[in-house]
PDB file of C-alpha atoms in Angstrom:
ATOM      1  CA  MET A   1       3.803  -6.263 -52.981  1.00  0.00           C
ATOM      2  CA  PRO A   2       6.981  -4.169 -51.627  1.00  0.00           C
ATOM      3  CA  GLY A   3       4.537  -2.136 -49.974  1.00  0.00           C
ATOM      4  CA  HIS A   4       2.913  -4.800 -48.157  1.00  0.00           C
ATOM      5  CA  ARG A   5       6.145  -6.521 -47.138  1.00  0.00           C
ATOM      6  CA  ARG A   6       7.409  -2.819 -45.829  1.00  0.00           C
ATOM      7  CA  LEU A   7       4.249  -2.666 -43.788  1.00  0.00           C
ATOM      8  CA  LEU A   8       4.156  -6.068 -42.359  1.00  0.00           C
ATOM      9  CA  THR A   9       7.810  -5.808 -41.415  1.00  0.00           C
ATOM     10  CA  THR A  10       6.559  -2.560 -39.619  1.00  0.00           C
ATOM     11  CA  ILE A  11       3.963  -4.038 -37.676  1.00  0.00           C
ATOM     12  CA  VAL A  12       6.355  -7.013 -36.508  1.00  0.00           C
ATOM     13  CA  SER A  13       8.844  -4.627 -35.405  1.00  0.00           C
ATOM     14  CA  VAL A  14       6.338  -2.467 -33.799  1.00  0.00           C
ATOM     15  CA  ILE A  15       4.913  -5.900 -31.700  1.00  0.00           C
ATOM     16  CA  ALA A  16       8.265  -6.952 -31.006  1.00  0.00           C
ATOM     17  CA  ILE A  17       9.137  -3.684 -29.437  1.00  0.00           C
ATOM     18  CA  CYS A  18       5.961  -3.413 -27.565  1.00  0.00           C
ATOM     19  CA  GLY A  19       6.756  -6.766 -26.161  1.00  0.00           C
ATOM     20  CA  ILE A  20      10.217  -5.950 -24.975  1.00  0.00           C
ATOM     21  CA  LEU A  21       8.687  -2.731 -23.491  1.00  0.00           C
ATOM     22  CA  LEU A  22       5.937  -4.694 -21.164  1.00  0.00           C
ATOM     23  CA  ALA A  23       8.403  -7.169 -20.275  1.00  0.00           C
ATOM     24  CA  ALA A  24      10.526  -4.352 -18.928  1.00  0.00           C
ATOM     25  CA  VAL A  25       7.513  -2.694 -17.492  1.00  0.00           C
ATOM     26  CA  ALA A  26       6.531  -6.068 -15.875  1.00  0.00           C
ATOM     27  CA  HIS A  27      10.226  -6.788 -14.141  1.00  0.00           C
ATOM     28  CA  PHE A  28      10.177  -3.102 -12.852  1.00  0.00           C
ATOM     29  CA  ALA A  29       6.893  -3.302 -11.357  1.00  0.00           C
ATOM     30  CA  GLN A  30       7.841  -6.743  -9.915  1.00  0.00           C
ATOM     31  CA  SER A  31      10.701  -5.261  -8.215  1.00  0.00           C
ATOM     32  CA  GLU A  32       8.890  -2.428  -6.628  1.00  0.00           C
ATOM     33  CA  HIS A  33       7.370  -5.019  -4.422  1.00  0.00           C
ATOM     34  CA  ASN A  34       8.463  -6.438  -1.287  1.00  0.00           C
ATOM     35  CA  GLN A  35      11.347  -4.599  -1.224  1.00  0.00           C
ATOM     36  CA  ALA A  36      13.481  -3.306   1.900  1.00  0.00           C
ATOM     37  CA  ALA A  37      13.053   0.150   2.671  1.00  0.00           C
ATOM     38  CA  PRO A  38      16.340   1.002   4.416  1.00  0.00           C
ATOM     39  CA  THR A  39      15.725   4.933   4.315  1.00  0.00           C
ATOM     40  CA  ALA A  40      12.500   4.354   6.446  1.00  0.00           C
ATOM     41  CA  ASP A  41      12.402   6.032   9.664  1.00  0.00           C
ATOM     42  CA  ILE A  42       9.627   4.532  11.731  1.00  0.00           C
ATOM     43  CA  ALA A  43       9.448   7.362  14.612  1.00  0.00           C
ATOM     44  CA  PRO A  44       7.240   9.785  12.831  1.00  0.00           C
ATOM     45  CA  LEU A  45       4.560   6.870  12.657  1.00  0.00           C
ATOM     46  CA  PHE A  46       4.744   6.072  16.275  1.00  0.00           C
ATOM     47  CA  ALA A  47       5.123  10.121  17.038  1.00  0.00           C
ATOM     48  CA  ALA A  48       2.345  10.996  15.347  1.00  0.00           C
ATOM     49  CA  SER A  49      -1.395  11.066  16.631  1.00  0.00           C
ATOM     50  CA  LEU A  50      -4.280  11.028  14.170  1.00  0.00           C
ATOM     51  CA  PRO A  51      -8.181  11.318  13.889  1.00  0.00           C
ATOM     52  CA  ASP A  52      -9.859   8.032  13.254  1.00  0.00           C
ATOM     53  CA  THR A  53     -13.066   7.863  11.542  1.00  0.00           C
ATOM     54  CA  ARG A  54     -14.966   9.573  14.535  1.00  0.00           C
ATOM     55  CA  GLY A  55     -12.660  12.340  14.480  1.00  0.00           C
ATOM     56  CA  VAL A  56     -11.318  11.377  17.619  1.00  0.00           C
ATOM     57  CA  SER A  57      -7.272  11.566  17.797  1.00  0.00           C
ATOM     58  CA  GLN A  58      -5.731   8.523  18.513  1.00  0.00           C
ATOM     59  CA  PRO A  59      -1.776   8.138  19.547  1.00  0.00           C
ATOM     60  CA  LEU A  60      -0.219   5.304  17.238  1.00  0.00           C
ATOM     61  CA  ALA A  61       2.131   4.731  19.798  1.00  0.00           C
ATOM     62  CA  GLN A  62      -0.373   2.363  21.128  1.00  0.00           C
ATOM     63  CA  TRP A  63       0.535  -0.114  18.492  1.00  0.00           C
ATOM     64  CA  ARG A  64       4.227  -0.330  19.258  1.00  0.00           C
ATOM     65  CA  GLY A  65       5.186  -4.116  19.756  1.00  0.00           C
ATOM     66  CA  GLN A  66       2.628  -5.422  17.236  1.00  0.00           C
ATOM     67  CA  VAL A  67       3.243  -6.646  13.588  1.00  0.00           C
ATOM     68  CA  LEU A  68       2.217  -3.761  11.703  1.00  0.00           C
ATOM     69  CA  ILE A  69       0.742  -3.304   8.045  1.00  0.00           C
ATOM     70  CA  VAL A  70       1.014   0.309   7.661  1.00  0.00           C
ATOM     71  CA  ASN A  71      -1.228   1.150   4.419  1.00  0.00           C
ATOM     72  CA  PHE A  72      -1.420   4.577   2.877  1.00  0.00           C
ATOM     73  CA  TRP A  73      -4.329   5.448   0.615  1.00  0.00           C
ATOM     74  CA  ALA A  74      -6.808   7.868  -0.498  1.00  0.00           C
ATOM     75  CA  THR A  75     -10.285   8.201  -1.296  1.00  0.00           C
ATOM     76  CA  TRP A  76     -10.003   8.905  -4.706  1.00  0.00           C
ATOM     77  CA  CYS A  77      -7.656   6.259  -5.516  1.00  0.00           C
ATOM     78  CA  PRO A  78      -9.047   3.011  -7.463  1.00  0.00           C
ATOM     79  CA  PRO A  79      -6.248   0.465  -6.473  1.00  0.00           C
ATOM     80  CA  CYS A  80      -6.557   1.603  -2.685  1.00  0.00           C
ATOM     81  CA  ARG A  81     -10.125   0.959  -2.749  1.00  0.00           C
ATOM     82  CA  ASP A  82      -9.427  -2.457  -4.429  1.00  0.00           C
ATOM     83  CA  GLU A  83      -6.994  -3.925  -2.062  1.00  0.00           C
ATOM     84  CA  MET A  84      -8.878  -2.945   1.260  1.00  0.00           C
ATOM     85  CA  PRO A  85     -11.134  -6.297   1.478  1.00  0.00           C
ATOM     86  CA  GLU A  86      -7.454  -8.329   0.973  1.00  0.00           C
ATOM     87  CA  LEU A  87      -5.996  -5.919   3.875  1.00  0.00           C
ATOM     88  CA  SER A  88      -9.330  -6.579   6.009  1.00  0.00           C
ATOM     89  CA  ALA A  89      -9.089 -10.558   5.457  1.00  0.00           C
ATOM     90  CA  LEU A  90      -5.313 -10.058   6.718  1.00  0.00           C
ATOM     91  CA  HIS A  91      -6.191  -8.324   9.706  1.00  0.00           C
ATOM     92  CA  ASP A  92      -9.054 -10.634  10.743  1.00  0.00           C
ATOM     93  CA  LYS A  93      -7.030 -13.898  10.015  1.00  0.00           C
ATOM     94  CA  PHE A  94      -3.986 -12.539  11.776  1.00  0.00           C
ATOM     95  CA  HIS A  95      -5.401 -10.080  14.650  1.00  0.00           C
ATOM     96  CA  ALA A  96      -5.397 -12.710  17.212  1.00  0.00           C
ATOM     97  CA  ARG A  97      -1.542 -13.331  16.378  1.00  0.00           C
ATOM     98  CA  GLY A  98      -0.687  -9.842  16.957  1.00  0.00           C
ATOM     99  CA  LEU A  99      -1.097  -8.161  13.601  1.00  0.00           C
ATOM    100  CA  SER A 100      -2.939  -4.862  13.049  1.00  0.00           C
ATOM    101  CA  VAL A 101      -3.603  -3.259   9.588  1.00  0.00           C
ATOM    102  CA  LEU A 102      -3.660   0.589  10.185  1.00  0.00           C
ATOM    103  CA  GLY A 103      -4.898   2.383   6.813  1.00  0.00           C
ATOM    104  CA  ILE A 104      -3.885   6.339   6.860  1.00  0.00           C
ATOM    105  CA  ALA A 105      -5.766   8.146   4.535  1.00  0.00           C
ATOM    106  CA  THR A 106      -4.085  11.100   2.823  1.00  0.00           C
ATOM    107  CA  ASP A 107      -7.614  12.873   2.808  1.00  0.00           C
ATOM    108  CA  ASP A 108      -9.117  15.000   5.559  1.00  0.00           C
ATOM    109  CA  VAL A 109     -11.601  13.419   8.078  1.00  0.00           C
ATOM    110  CA  ALA A 110     -15.055  14.238   6.250  1.00  0.00           C
ATOM    111  CA  LYS A 111     -13.970  12.435   3.105  1.00  0.00           C
ATOM    112  CA  MET A 112     -12.803   9.535   5.020  1.00  0.00           C
ATOM    113  CA  GLN A 113     -16.098   9.432   7.265  1.00  0.00           C
ATOM    114  CA  THR A 114     -17.983   9.682   3.625  1.00  0.00           C
ATOM    115  CA  PHE A 115     -15.880   6.644   2.429  1.00  0.00           C
ATOM    116  CA  VAL A 116     -16.751   4.642   5.326  1.00  0.00           C
ATOM    117  CA  THR A 117     -20.183   4.517   4.816  1.00  0.00           C
ATOM    118  CA  GLU A 118     -19.711   3.156   1.128  1.00  0.00           C
ATOM    119  CA  MET A 119     -16.894   0.724   2.110  1.00  0.00           C
ATOM    120  CA  GLN A 120     -16.614  -1.279   5.251  1.00  0.00           C
ATOM    121  CA  VAL A 121     -12.873  -2.327   6.508  1.00  0.00           C
ATOM    122  CA  SER A 122     -12.133  -4.270   9.473  1.00  0.00           C
ATOM    123  CA  TYR A 123      -8.966  -2.369  10.261  1.00  0.00           C
ATOM    124  CA  PRO A 124      -8.729   1.339  11.988  1.00  0.00           C
ATOM    125  CA  LEU A 125      -8.455   4.112   9.397  1.00  0.00           C
ATOM    126  CA  PHE A 126      -6.913   7.745  10.376  1.00  0.00           C
ATOM    127  CA  ALA A 127      -6.713  10.879   8.263  1.00  0.00           C
ATOM    128  CA  ALA A 128      -3.668  12.372   7.806  1.00  0.00           C
ATOM    129  CA  ASP A 129      -4.586  14.873   5.127  1.00  0.00           C
ATOM    130  CA  LEU A 130      -1.591  17.065   4.109  1.00  0.00           C
ATOM    131  CA  GLU A 131       0.445  15.248   6.262  1.00  0.00           C
ATOM    132  CA  GLY A 132       0.119  11.317   4.875  1.00  0.00           C
ATOM    133  CA  MET A 133       2.442  11.974   2.184  1.00  0.00           C
ATOM    134  CA  PRO A 134       5.433  13.401   4.061  1.00  0.00           C
ATOM    135  CA  LEU A 135       4.815  10.431   6.796  1.00  0.00           C
ATOM    136  CA  ALA A 136       4.855   7.969   3.907  1.00  0.00           C
ATOM    137  CA  ALA A 137       8.012   9.593   2.343  1.00  0.00           C
ATOM    138  CA  ARG A 138       9.730   9.482   5.913  1.00  0.00           C
ATOM    139  CA  LEU A 139       8.611   5.466   5.942  1.00  0.00           C
ATOM    140  CA  GLY A 140      10.460   5.057   2.778  1.00  0.00           C
ATOM    141  CA  ASN A 141       7.881   6.254   0.006  1.00  0.00           C
ATOM    142  CA  THR A 142      10.545   7.883  -2.192  1.00  0.00           C
ATOM    143  CA  ARG A 143       8.108   7.964  -5.562  1.00  0.00           C
ATOM    144  CA  ASP A 144       5.152   9.793  -3.959  1.00  0.00           C
ATOM    145  CA  VAL A 145       2.601   7.110  -4.958  1.00  0.00           C
ATOM    146  CA  LEU A 146      -0.709   5.652  -3.558  1.00  0.00           C
ATOM    147  CA  PRO A 147      -0.923   3.385  -2.323  1.00  0.00           C
ATOM    148  CA  TYR A 148       1.991   2.414  -0.424  1.00  0.00           C
ATOM    149  CA  THR A 149       2.164  -0.050   2.221  1.00  0.00           C
ATOM    150  CA  VAL A 150       4.717  -0.811   5.051  1.00  0.00           C
ATOM    151  CA  LEU A 151       5.306  -4.054   6.787  1.00  0.00           C
ATOM    152  CA  VAL A 152       6.797  -3.459  10.579  1.00  0.00           C
ATOM    153  CA  GLY A 153       7.755  -6.079  12.668  1.00  0.00           C
ATOM    154  CA  ARG A 154       7.388  -6.140  16.293  1.00  0.00           C
ATOM    155  CA  ASP A 155      10.843  -4.764  16.971  1.00  0.00           C
ATOM    156  CA  GLY A 156       9.684  -1.627  14.899  1.00  0.00           C
ATOM    157  CA  LYS A 157      11.488  -1.792  12.075  1.00  0.00           C
ATOM    158  CA  VAL A 158      10.468  -1.753   8.511  1.00  0.00           C
ATOM    159  CA  VAL A 159      10.751  -5.280   6.970  1.00  0.00           C
ATOM    160  CA  ALA A 160       9.419  -4.542   3.526  1.00  0.00           C
ATOM    161  CA  SER A 161       7.204  -1.990   1.728  1.00  0.00           C
ATOM    162  CA  TYR A 162       5.125  -2.060  -1.292  1.00  0.00           C
ATOM    163  CA  VAL A 163       4.584   0.393  -3.948  1.00  0.00           C
ATOM    164  CA  GLY A 164       1.164   0.078  -5.859  1.00  0.00           C
ATOM    165  CA  ARG A 165      -1.373  -2.406  -5.092  1.00  0.00           C
ATOM    166  CA  ILE A 166      -0.287  -5.087  -3.023  1.00  0.00           C
ATOM    167  CA  ASN A 167      -0.185  -8.915  -3.689  1.00  0.00           C
ATOM    168  CA  SER A 168      -1.753 -10.101  -0.533  1.00  0.00           C
ATOM    169  CA  ARG A 169      -0.660 -13.854  -0.875  1.00  0.00           C
ATOM    170  CA  ALA A 170       2.991 -12.348  -1.014  1.00  0.00           C
ATOM    171  CA  LEU A 171       2.524  -9.976   2.182  1.00  0.00           C
ATOM    172  CA  GLU A 172       0.706 -12.978   3.703  1.00  0.00           C
ATOM    173  CA  GLN A 173       4.110 -14.735   3.175  1.00  0.00           C
ATOM    174  CA  ALA A 174       6.452 -11.775   4.393  1.00  0.00           C
ATOM    175  CA  LEU A 175       3.877 -11.786   7.597  1.00  0.00           C
ATOM    176  CA  ASN A 176       4.227 -15.784   8.424  1.00  0.00           C
ATOM    177  CA  PRO A 177       8.189 -15.311  10.222  1.00  0.00           C
ATOM    178  CA  LEU A 178       6.648 -11.985  11.869  1.00  0.00           C
ATOM    179  CA  LEU A 179       4.138 -13.772  13.487  1.00  0.00           C
TER     180      LEU A 179
END
């Protein structure tokens, strides 16, 4: 019997520790969403010209003055792919009110072109290749992770940033006062 009690005590302790760790991880993950990006430097975004899905270089300055959702993603990133339909829905819902979603892939044009044959999105996609992560870092991605999403106001200031898969409801709530 004493061996069973010790085993039961150990199991209960392990479960309690796991619960505490899960709560800490959930709290940490929650704090990573919708945080302001005080170190963000928006100038490199508007200075960039990136190839679109046809390989044609597009100056990102053409979106200056609009509310922007700038989403850094990669073709190999499952959470990036999972959130794209939600970003498309936000783009479709609010585009007439001045919102543009810009998808910046950390892939080359060929990979992005293959990707768009598999999954259609309603917003413009660009291939930043090796410049994608440094650009994301300039916009506040200090963890070097994907997906990474930045919400930019009409004034060109970063309002919020999101590390990891977006929560479209929270993002929509952050958008409403900007539109």
